[in-house]
Amino acid sequence: MPTKLYAGTEVTVTDEGFFTDPGQWNEDMAPEIAREAGIGDLSARHWQVIEFMRTEFAEKGSGPTVRALGKTSGVSVKELYQLFPKGPAKLAARIAGIPKPRGCI
Amino acid sequence: MTKRIVILGGGTGGTLAANRLRRALDTECEITVVDRDDDHVYQPGLLFLPFGLAHEDDLVRSRRRQLREGIAYRDSGVDHVDVEANVVHLANGEVLGYDVLVIATGARLAPEETEGLTGAGWLSRTFSFYDLPGATALARALREFTGGRIVVNVVDLPIKCPVAPLEFCFLADWYFHERGIRDRVRLTYVTTLDGAFTTPVAARSLAGMLQEKGIELVTEFNTGEVDGEEGKLVSYDGREVEFDLAVVVPVHGGADCVERSWGLGDALGFVPTDEHTLQSEVRDNIFVIGDAAAVPTSKAGSVTHFEGEVLVRNVERYLAGQELDASFDGHTNCFVESGFGKALLIDFNYDTEPVPGHYPTSVGLPLLKESRLNHLGKLMFSWLYWHSLLPGRNLPGVSTAMPRAGKRFEVAQGGS
Ligand SMILES: Cc1cc2nc3c(=O)[nH]c(=O)nc-3n(C[C@H](O)[C@H](O)[C@H](O)COP(=O)(O)OP(=O)(O)OC[C@H]3O[C@@H](n4cnc5c(N)ncnc54)[C@H](O)[C@@H]3O)c2cc1C
């Protein structure tokens, strides 16, 4: 497994950059991961989504999909795409230090 | 003592569960099925209807008549379930108490969730073939189509039968060839996925087939708006795909009655369910079958059929106070119609992606490969649906657990 250095701490990640152990994450790492993923400074709205992702993961064991996020996080799907262009569920999961959301089959 | 089993939904899952339960349980148990109408639609047939290969009348039968003797039927909508009180409130005001509840209310199409989709052009320029009115309107539009660009768009997953939109593309290619105007029709498949399908090996095969048939593939397109007036799909990140006619598979949610039931559904209205026992995670006396279940496998009739055996065993065990059987493996088996009288077959489960080989053993039907035999298999499925699947019989030679013999697993190595 590759490792990364965020906020001075070494963490293990998958090839796509998702944390393998969400317990290794802390809030200081988020801005660095965000920058690496091409997202500028994190606004309060970004944080709302990141915190929501972490809570959902803690409760359900997997991160929500974009549509579920749009229905439950208080941030609309449209805005989610503005905050995390390309793939809100994946990007937000990566920045929140949780595994890649399980896709559907 | 009499036990009351109430089954919500009289589609594929509700019907086969009722028939299997009626056979398995003694007459002490009352079984009641509830659905809001008496029209059971053979949904796989909806794929063929737009091309004049199936007719509306042949796809619809009475729900009630698919149920064995000794099963009660209520022709009413379900308003909501009170999971605390173990009662179901029907739309007609009736209240049904239950000892065991089986949820088989399927998935609901939600075209209104996509901006513009049900606005200008709906059912005249933009269509969905996922229900009877949509498929029928599309048949008319395709007959009148003389050239231009057709896009087939999957907005988001989960959807029922995730191969159906690809099959639609393959059949459209064939259909316009037959009419001698294929050179005047541009076909484009637009998907939210990063490939033609969810799993890598099948995605490669299917993308190859699209290419061979001259069908363009646009991936990672997250449709934010369908503009039926201007004729374009617009993604959330501002990309556009123009069309003369659009076939859009709308997003799906769980049934409205699940959404109205406090504590029952997840954010999308599907019921959190143990993927191996099919017992809901909501209450021990609630079981789930078919598209209504939030389990990580395809929403398909074949899955619903395989679930039937485990579900019935577990309802029996629950009533007897025994430990549940955790053996459902997510088995899915789909024929993928590819046009010109051929089809592919894919067979997979929770742990195994679709790979090449043969089904169910090395001398069986070819997997992930076009053949005429598979096409005949697809046509046979309609007969089996009414005569074996719904009555709750096991299909000859088709086991509930996914067979491993005949599969070339080495092909998936290096995949995910
Ligand atoms: C175009 C298309 C092609 C397909 N092709 C295939 C294929 O080739 N192979 C395959 O295996 N599968 C295929 N499928 C999928 C298959 O049809 C479904 O997965 C299967 O029917 C699911 O069964 P179910 O019992 O969960 O839901 P359904 O059969 O849809 O039944 C749900 C029932 O619940 C009822 N209901 C919902 N809400 C309420 C309420 N509030 N009150 C009362 N009743 C309610 C509905 O009226 C409905 O009868 C296809 C589907 C489509 C749309």
Tab-separated table of C-alpha atoms in Angstrom, chain B residues 126-355:
chain	number	residue	atom	x	y	z
B	126	THR	CA	-37.467	12.471	-24.463
B	127	PHE	CA	-38.571	9.034	-23.321
B	128	SER	CA	-37.989	6.271	-20.844
B	129	PHE	CA	-38.740	2.668	-21.794
B	130	TYR	CA	-38.825	1.568	-18.154
B	131	ASP	CA	-42.615	1.576	-17.892
B	132	LEU	CA	-45.468	0.692	-20.248
B	133	PRO	CA	-46.573	4.223	-21.198
B	134	GLY	CA	-42.955	5.224	-21.886
B	135	ALA	CA	-42.104	2.123	-23.916
B	136	THR	CA	-45.335	2.457	-25.928
B	137	ALA	CA	-44.780	6.135	-26.730
B	138	LEU	CA	-41.189	5.363	-27.700
B	139	ALA	CA	-42.311	2.603	-30.099
B	140	ARG	CA	-44.354	5.180	-31.984
B	141	ALA	CA	-41.504	7.707	-32.052
B	142	LEU	CA	-38.976	5.150	-33.303
B	143	ARG	CA	-41.308	4.083	-36.107
B	144	GLU	CA	-41.501	7.674	-37.245
B	145	PHE	CA	-37.785	8.369	-36.825
B	146	THR	CA	-36.076	8.858	-40.170
B	147	GLY	CA	-32.612	10.013	-39.114
B	148	GLY	CA	-30.661	12.091	-36.599
B	149	ARG	CA	-28.994	11.592	-33.259
B	150	ILE	CA	-30.380	9.307	-30.566
B	151	VAL	CA	-28.816	9.365	-27.117
B	152	VAL	CA	-29.409	6.724	-24.475
B	153	ASN	CA	-28.633	8.094	-21.030
B	154	VAL	CA	-28.311	6.441	-17.636
B	155	VAL	CA	-28.591	9.285	-15.142
B	156	ASP	CA	-27.516	7.483	-11.982
B	157	LEU	CA	-27.417	4.083	-10.329
B	158	PRO	CA	-28.977	2.010	-8.919
B	159	ILE	CA	-31.358	1.126	-11.749
B	160	LYS	CA	-33.284	-2.027	-12.511
B	161	CYS	CA	-31.501	-4.371	-14.867
B	162	PRO	CA	-28.400	-2.228	-15.445
B	163	VAL	CA	-27.664	-3.967	-18.754
B	164	ALA	CA	-31.042	-2.984	-20.264
B	165	PRO	CA	-29.880	0.466	-21.519
B	166	LEU	CA	-26.951	-1.192	-23.329
B	167	GLU	CA	-29.279	-3.785	-24.788
B	168	PHE	CA	-31.440	-0.917	-25.974
B	169	CYS	CA	-28.448	0.503	-27.894
B	170	PHE	CA	-27.647	-2.853	-29.492
B	171	LEU	CA	-31.249	-3.378	-30.529
B	172	ALA	CA	-31.502	0.174	-31.898
B	173	ASP	CA	-28.451	-0.541	-34.051
B	174	TRP	CA	-30.146	-3.683	-35.368
B	175	TYR	CA	-33.518	-1.951	-35.796
B	176	PHE	CA	-32.183	0.844	-37.980
B	177	HIS	CA	-30.113	-1.640	-39.996
B	178	GLU	CA	-33.290	-3.577	-40.676
B	179	ARG	CA	-35.015	-0.405	-41.786
B	180	GLY	CA	-32.086	0.386	-44.051
B	181	ILE	CA	-31.356	3.778	-42.462
B	182	ARG	CA	-28.589	2.918	-39.978
B	183	ASP	CA	-26.217	5.281	-41.826
B	184	ARG	CA	-28.571	8.166	-41.076
B	185	VAL	CA	-28.787	7.471	-37.343
B	186	ARG	CA	-26.066	8.475	-34.895
B	187	LEU	CA	-26.274	6.439	-31.668
B	188	THR	CA	-24.621	7.602	-28.438
B	189	TYR	CA	-24.589	5.915	-25.039
B	190	VAL	CA	-24.120	8.416	-22.219
B	191	THR	CA	-23.471	7.049	-18.741
B	192	THR	CA	-22.587	8.273	-15.291
B	193	LEU	CA	-20.154	5.343	-14.951
B	194	ASP	CA	-16.491	5.474	-15.945
B	195	GLY	CA	-17.020	2.623	-18.427
B	196	ALA	CA	-19.748	0.779	-20.297
B	197	PHE	CA	-20.593	-1.287	-17.203
B	198	THR	CA	-19.951	-1.415	-13.463
B	199	THR	CA	-17.436	-4.254	-13.404
B	200	PRO	CA	-14.132	-4.123	-15.328
B	201	VAL	CA	-14.087	-7.348	-17.370
B	202	ALA	CA	-17.678	-6.998	-18.603
B	203	ALA	CA	-17.167	-3.254	-19.150
B	204	ARG	CA	-14.323	-4.005	-21.555
B	205	SER	CA	-16.313	-6.581	-23.541
B	206	LEU	CA	-19.383	-4.395	-23.739
B	207	ALA	CA	-17.398	-1.287	-24.712
B	208	GLY	CA	-15.823	-3.359	-27.506
B	209	MET	CA	-19.273	-4.313	-28.750
B	210	LEU	CA	-20.453	-0.700	-28.721
B	211	GLN	CA	-17.443	0.235	-30.803
B	212	GLU	CA	-17.973	-2.599	-33.299
B	213	LYS	CA	-21.546	-1.475	-33.802
B	214	GLY	CA	-20.560	2.152	-34.261
B	215	ILE	CA	-22.219	3.355	-31.052
B	216	GLU	CA	-20.420	6.227	-29.330
B	217	LEU	CA	-19.698	5.972	-25.612
B	218	VAL	CA	-19.653	9.031	-23.319
B	219	THR	CA	-18.614	8.232	-19.731
B	220	GLU	CA	-18.616	10.015	-16.360
B	221	PHE	CA	-21.455	12.222	-17.543
B	222	ASN	CA	-23.532	13.286	-14.547
B	223	THR	CA	-26.753	14.567	-16.053
B	224	GLY	CA	-27.930	17.713	-14.286
B	225	GLU	CA	-30.545	18.739	-16.799
B	226	VAL	CA	-32.427	17.360	-19.780
B	227	ASP	CA	-33.518	20.103	-22.132
B	228	GLY	CA	-36.192	18.606	-24.361
B	229	GLU	CA	-36.828	21.872	-26.124
B	230	GLU	CA	-33.255	22.585	-27.251
B	231	GLY	CA	-32.493	18.867	-27.445
B	232	LYS	CA	-29.519	18.529	-25.139
B	233	LEU	CA	-28.311	16.827	-21.987
B	234	VAL	CA	-26.321	19.099	-19.689
B	235	SER	CA	-24.014	17.628	-17.058
B	236	TYR	CA	-23.384	19.139	-13.626
B	237	ASP	CA	-19.925	20.153	-14.769
B	238	GLY	CA	-21.293	21.959	-17.822
B	239	ARG	CA	-20.705	19.423	-20.594
B	240	GLU	CA	-23.432	19.077	-23.244
B	241	VAL	CA	-24.603	16.249	-25.487
B	242	GLU	CA	-27.100	17.166	-28.195
B	243	PHE	CA	-29.897	14.920	-29.380
B	244	ASP	CA	-32.864	14.670	-31.697
B	245	LEU	CA	-34.384	11.951	-29.544
B	246	ALA	CA	-33.340	10.973	-26.023
B	247	VAL	CA	-33.990	7.716	-24.201
B	248	VAL	CA	-33.307	8.467	-20.552
B	249	VAL	CA	-33.328	5.904	-17.779
B	250	PRO	CA	-34.524	8.004	-14.845
B	251	VAL	CA	-33.085	7.680	-11.368
B	252	HIS	CA	-34.775	5.110	-9.137
B	253	GLY	CA	-35.887	5.321	-5.561
B	254	GLY	CA	-37.676	2.937	-3.229
B	255	ALA	CA	-41.479	2.774	-3.176
B	256	ASP	CA	-43.410	5.792	-1.938
B	257	CYS	CA	-44.961	3.731	0.872
B	258	VAL	CA	-41.478	2.916	2.194
B	259	GLU	CA	-40.559	6.590	2.161
B	260	ARG	CA	-43.741	7.391	4.104
B	261	SER	CA	-42.972	4.762	6.754
B	262	TRP	CA	-40.989	6.221	9.587
B	263	GLY	CA	-37.708	4.384	10.196
B	264	LEU	CA	-38.094	1.922	7.318
B	265	GLY	CA	-36.115	3.199	4.323
B	266	ASP	CA	-32.667	4.673	3.694
B	267	ALA	CA	-32.044	8.064	2.039
B	268	LEU	CA	-33.228	6.726	-1.322
B	269	GLY	CA	-36.178	4.768	0.048
B	270	PHE	CA	-34.634	1.301	-0.135
B	271	VAL	CA	-34.823	-0.920	2.936
B	272	PRO	CA	-31.547	-1.668	4.772
B	273	THR	CA	-31.312	-5.454	4.620
B	274	ASP	CA	-28.845	-8.127	5.641
B	275	GLU	CA	-27.341	-9.175	2.307
B	276	HIS	CA	-27.094	-12.863	3.246
B	277	THR	CA	-30.284	-13.547	5.253
B	278	LEU	CA	-32.624	-10.950	3.658
B	279	GLN	CA	-33.901	-9.974	7.082
B	280	SER	CA	-34.301	-6.207	7.329
B	281	GLU	CA	-32.010	-4.287	9.619
B	282	VAL	CA	-35.059	-2.334	10.768
B	283	ARG	CA	-36.991	-5.039	12.644
B	284	ASP	CA	-36.447	-8.793	13.042
B	285	ASN	CA	-39.944	-9.592	11.753
B	286	ILE	CA	-39.492	-7.663	8.486
B	287	PHE	CA	-37.932	-9.387	5.481
B	288	VAL	CA	-37.168	-7.861	2.094
B	289	ILE	CA	-37.069	-9.314	-1.419
B	290	GLY	CA	-36.292	-7.874	-4.844
B	291	ASP	CA	-35.569	-4.329	-5.888
B	292	ALA	CA	-36.808	-2.867	-2.585
B	293	ALA	CA	-33.779	-4.229	-0.715
B	294	ALA	CA	-30.664	-2.123	-0.245
B	295	VAL	CA	-28.216	-4.941	-0.965
B	296	PRO	CA	-25.106	-4.659	-3.147
B	297	THR	CA	-26.249	-6.690	-6.135
B	298	SER	CA	-28.215	-5.967	-9.310
B	299	LYS	CA	-31.876	-5.061	-9.204
B	300	ALA	CA	-33.063	-7.891	-11.427
B	301	GLY	CA	-35.753	-10.512	-11.696
B	302	SER	CA	-33.144	-13.269	-11.622
B	303	VAL	CA	-31.795	-11.958	-8.308
B	304	THR	CA	-35.336	-11.766	-6.952
B	305	HIS	CA	-35.871	-15.384	-7.978
B	306	PHE	CA	-32.663	-16.571	-6.278
B	307	GLU	CA	-33.559	-14.604	-3.157
B	308	GLY	CA	-36.912	-16.401	-2.978
B	309	GLU	CA	-35.517	-19.679	-1.723
B	310	VAL	CA	-33.480	-18.108	1.099
B	311	LEU	CA	-36.210	-15.668	2.068
B	312	VAL	CA	-38.826	-18.390	2.479
B	313	ARG	CA	-36.463	-20.584	4.486
B	314	ASN	CA	-35.719	-17.667	6.774
B	315	VAL	CA	-39.337	-16.670	7.309
B	316	GLU	CA	-39.990	-20.291	8.307
B	317	ARG	CA	-36.991	-20.320	10.640
B	318	TYR	CA	-37.925	-16.993	12.156
B	319	LEU	CA	-41.428	-18.276	12.918
B	320	ALA	CA	-39.931	-21.414	14.465
B	321	GLY	CA	-37.488	-19.385	16.532
B	322	GLN	CA	-34.475	-20.879	14.762
B	323	GLU	CA	-31.255	-19.304	13.566
B	324	LEU	CA	-31.461	-17.804	10.075
B	325	ASP	CA	-29.696	-19.169	7.003
B	326	ALA	CA	-27.098	-16.645	5.824
B	327	SER	CA	-26.511	-18.225	2.425
B	328	PHE	CA	-27.710	-15.707	-0.156
B	329	ASP	CA	-24.643	-14.883	-2.270
B	330	GLY	CA	-25.968	-12.079	-4.498
B	331	HIS	CA	-26.282	-14.425	-7.478
B	332	THR	CA	-27.276	-12.573	-10.672
B	333	ASN	CA	-27.817	-14.101	-14.085
B	334	CYS	CA	-28.638	-11.848	-17.046
B	335	PHE	CA	-29.019	-12.406	-20.736
B	336	VAL	CA	-27.818	-9.347	-22.605
B	337	GLU	CA	-29.623	-9.018	-25.952
B	338	SER	CA	-27.137	-7.825	-28.546
B	339	GLY	CA	-29.243	-7.595	-31.697
B	340	PHE	CA	-29.328	-9.685	-34.893
B	341	GLY	CA	-30.742	-12.668	-33.001
B	342	LYS	CA	-27.882	-12.974	-30.548
B	343	ALA	CA	-27.277	-12.386	-26.871
B	344	LEU	CA	-24.578	-12.610	-24.196
B	345	LEU	CA	-24.944	-14.165	-20.782
B	346	ILE	CA	-23.416	-12.801	-17.599
B	347	ASP	CA	-23.429	-14.600	-14.247
B	348	PHE	CA	-21.984	-13.195	-11.032
B	349	ASN	CA	-22.475	-12.621	-7.290
B	350	TYR	CA	-21.350	-10.381	-4.409
B	351	ASP	CA	-17.749	-11.592	-4.657
B	352	THR	CA	-17.289	-12.477	-8.309
B	353	GLU	CA	-17.549	-10.122	-11.251
B	354	PRO	CA	-18.873	-11.395	-14.612
B	355	VAL	CA	-16.087	-13.323	-16.398
